[in-house]
Amino acid sequence: MPMSRKRTMSLKKKLVLTGVTGALVTGAAVTTMATGNAAAPDVVCKGSTVTLSGEGGAPAASSGTFPVGTKLKVTNLDNGQSTTVAVNGPSGSCVLLNNAAFDKVREPGKNLIRRARIERVGGGAAPAGASGGTAVTGAPGTAGVQVPPATGEVVCKGSTVTLSGEGGAPAASSGTFPVGTKLKVTNLDNGQSTTVAVNGPSGSCVLLNNAAFDKVREPGKNLIRRARIERVG
């Protein structure tokens, strides 16, 4: 075979190999980019517990962290059940599920999810410094209800208060105050109040156990929308 023809074939082989190598490199780059652009779950409110508001209606949630319309996916890590709901109003928690939503992730006999994963899957971002609602500093209660003025430091203004479903002597859990802090919770709609010590963490400013909540509860309700919370010790 003439030398010039050998050189021509050798050059063609090099061009083919270069093209294949380039394609492989390009493919790898595309794969890398695709992998790198895969959206990671937007896990929010890490360490928060989740409980229920006691409200009826279709599955929904209230939140003191995210605006109305935000979609949140709540997973109970103890039973693997999850539900996705839209925020429809304010509360004192990162997420507070209504009855229908909580039933989708509930463990039998429990009203509190201690090991929860909360993901934002749609809607608005968490506003900076969200307080959870309109401030209530101790304005008059409903008609005919006399509410004495605050004597301690009013905290977590605008927060709602609900119950953890836990038994024992009156107590509270909190994501804002350390164990041992004494908090006075007043239901501005009936004038009833209770003072409790924080005995553990939660995803709320204050989450009352059953015995404490019964001291301020309105009949048939598991949520205090108009609450005043004071730090008294």
mmCIF file of C-alpha atoms in Angstrom, residues 2 7 14 20 41 47 79 82 136 166 179-180 216 231:
data_model
loop_
_atom_site.group_PDB
_atom_site.id
_atom_site.type_symbol
_atom_site.label_atom_id
_atom_site.label_comp_id
_atom_site.label_asym_id
_atom_site.label_seq_id
_atom_site.Cartn_x
_atom_site.Cartn_y
_atom_site.Cartn_z
ATOM 1 C CA PRO A 2 1.413 3.407 -0.935
ATOM 2 C CA ARG A 7 -1.223 8.332 6.110
ATOM 3 C CA LYS A 14 -7.630 9.898 14.404
ATOM 4 C CA VAL A 20 -16.100 9.827 19.575
ATOM 5 C CA PRO A 41 -36.013 18.889 48.604
ATOM 6 C CA GLY A 47 -36.441 19.958 64.318
ATOM 7 C CA ASN A 79 -44.721 5.768 60.289
ATOM 8 C CA SER A 82 -47.010 12.056 54.395
ATOM 9 C CA VAL A 136 -52.443 40.557 70.310
ATOM 10 C CA GLU A 166 -49.591 14.558 75.862
ATOM 11 C CA VAL A 179 -36.624 24.105 79.601
ATOM 12 C CA GLY A 180 -37.610 25.611 82.943
ATOM 13 C CA VAL A 216 -57.953 27.572 79.112
ATOM 14 C CA ARG A 231 -42.855 35.038 80.253
#
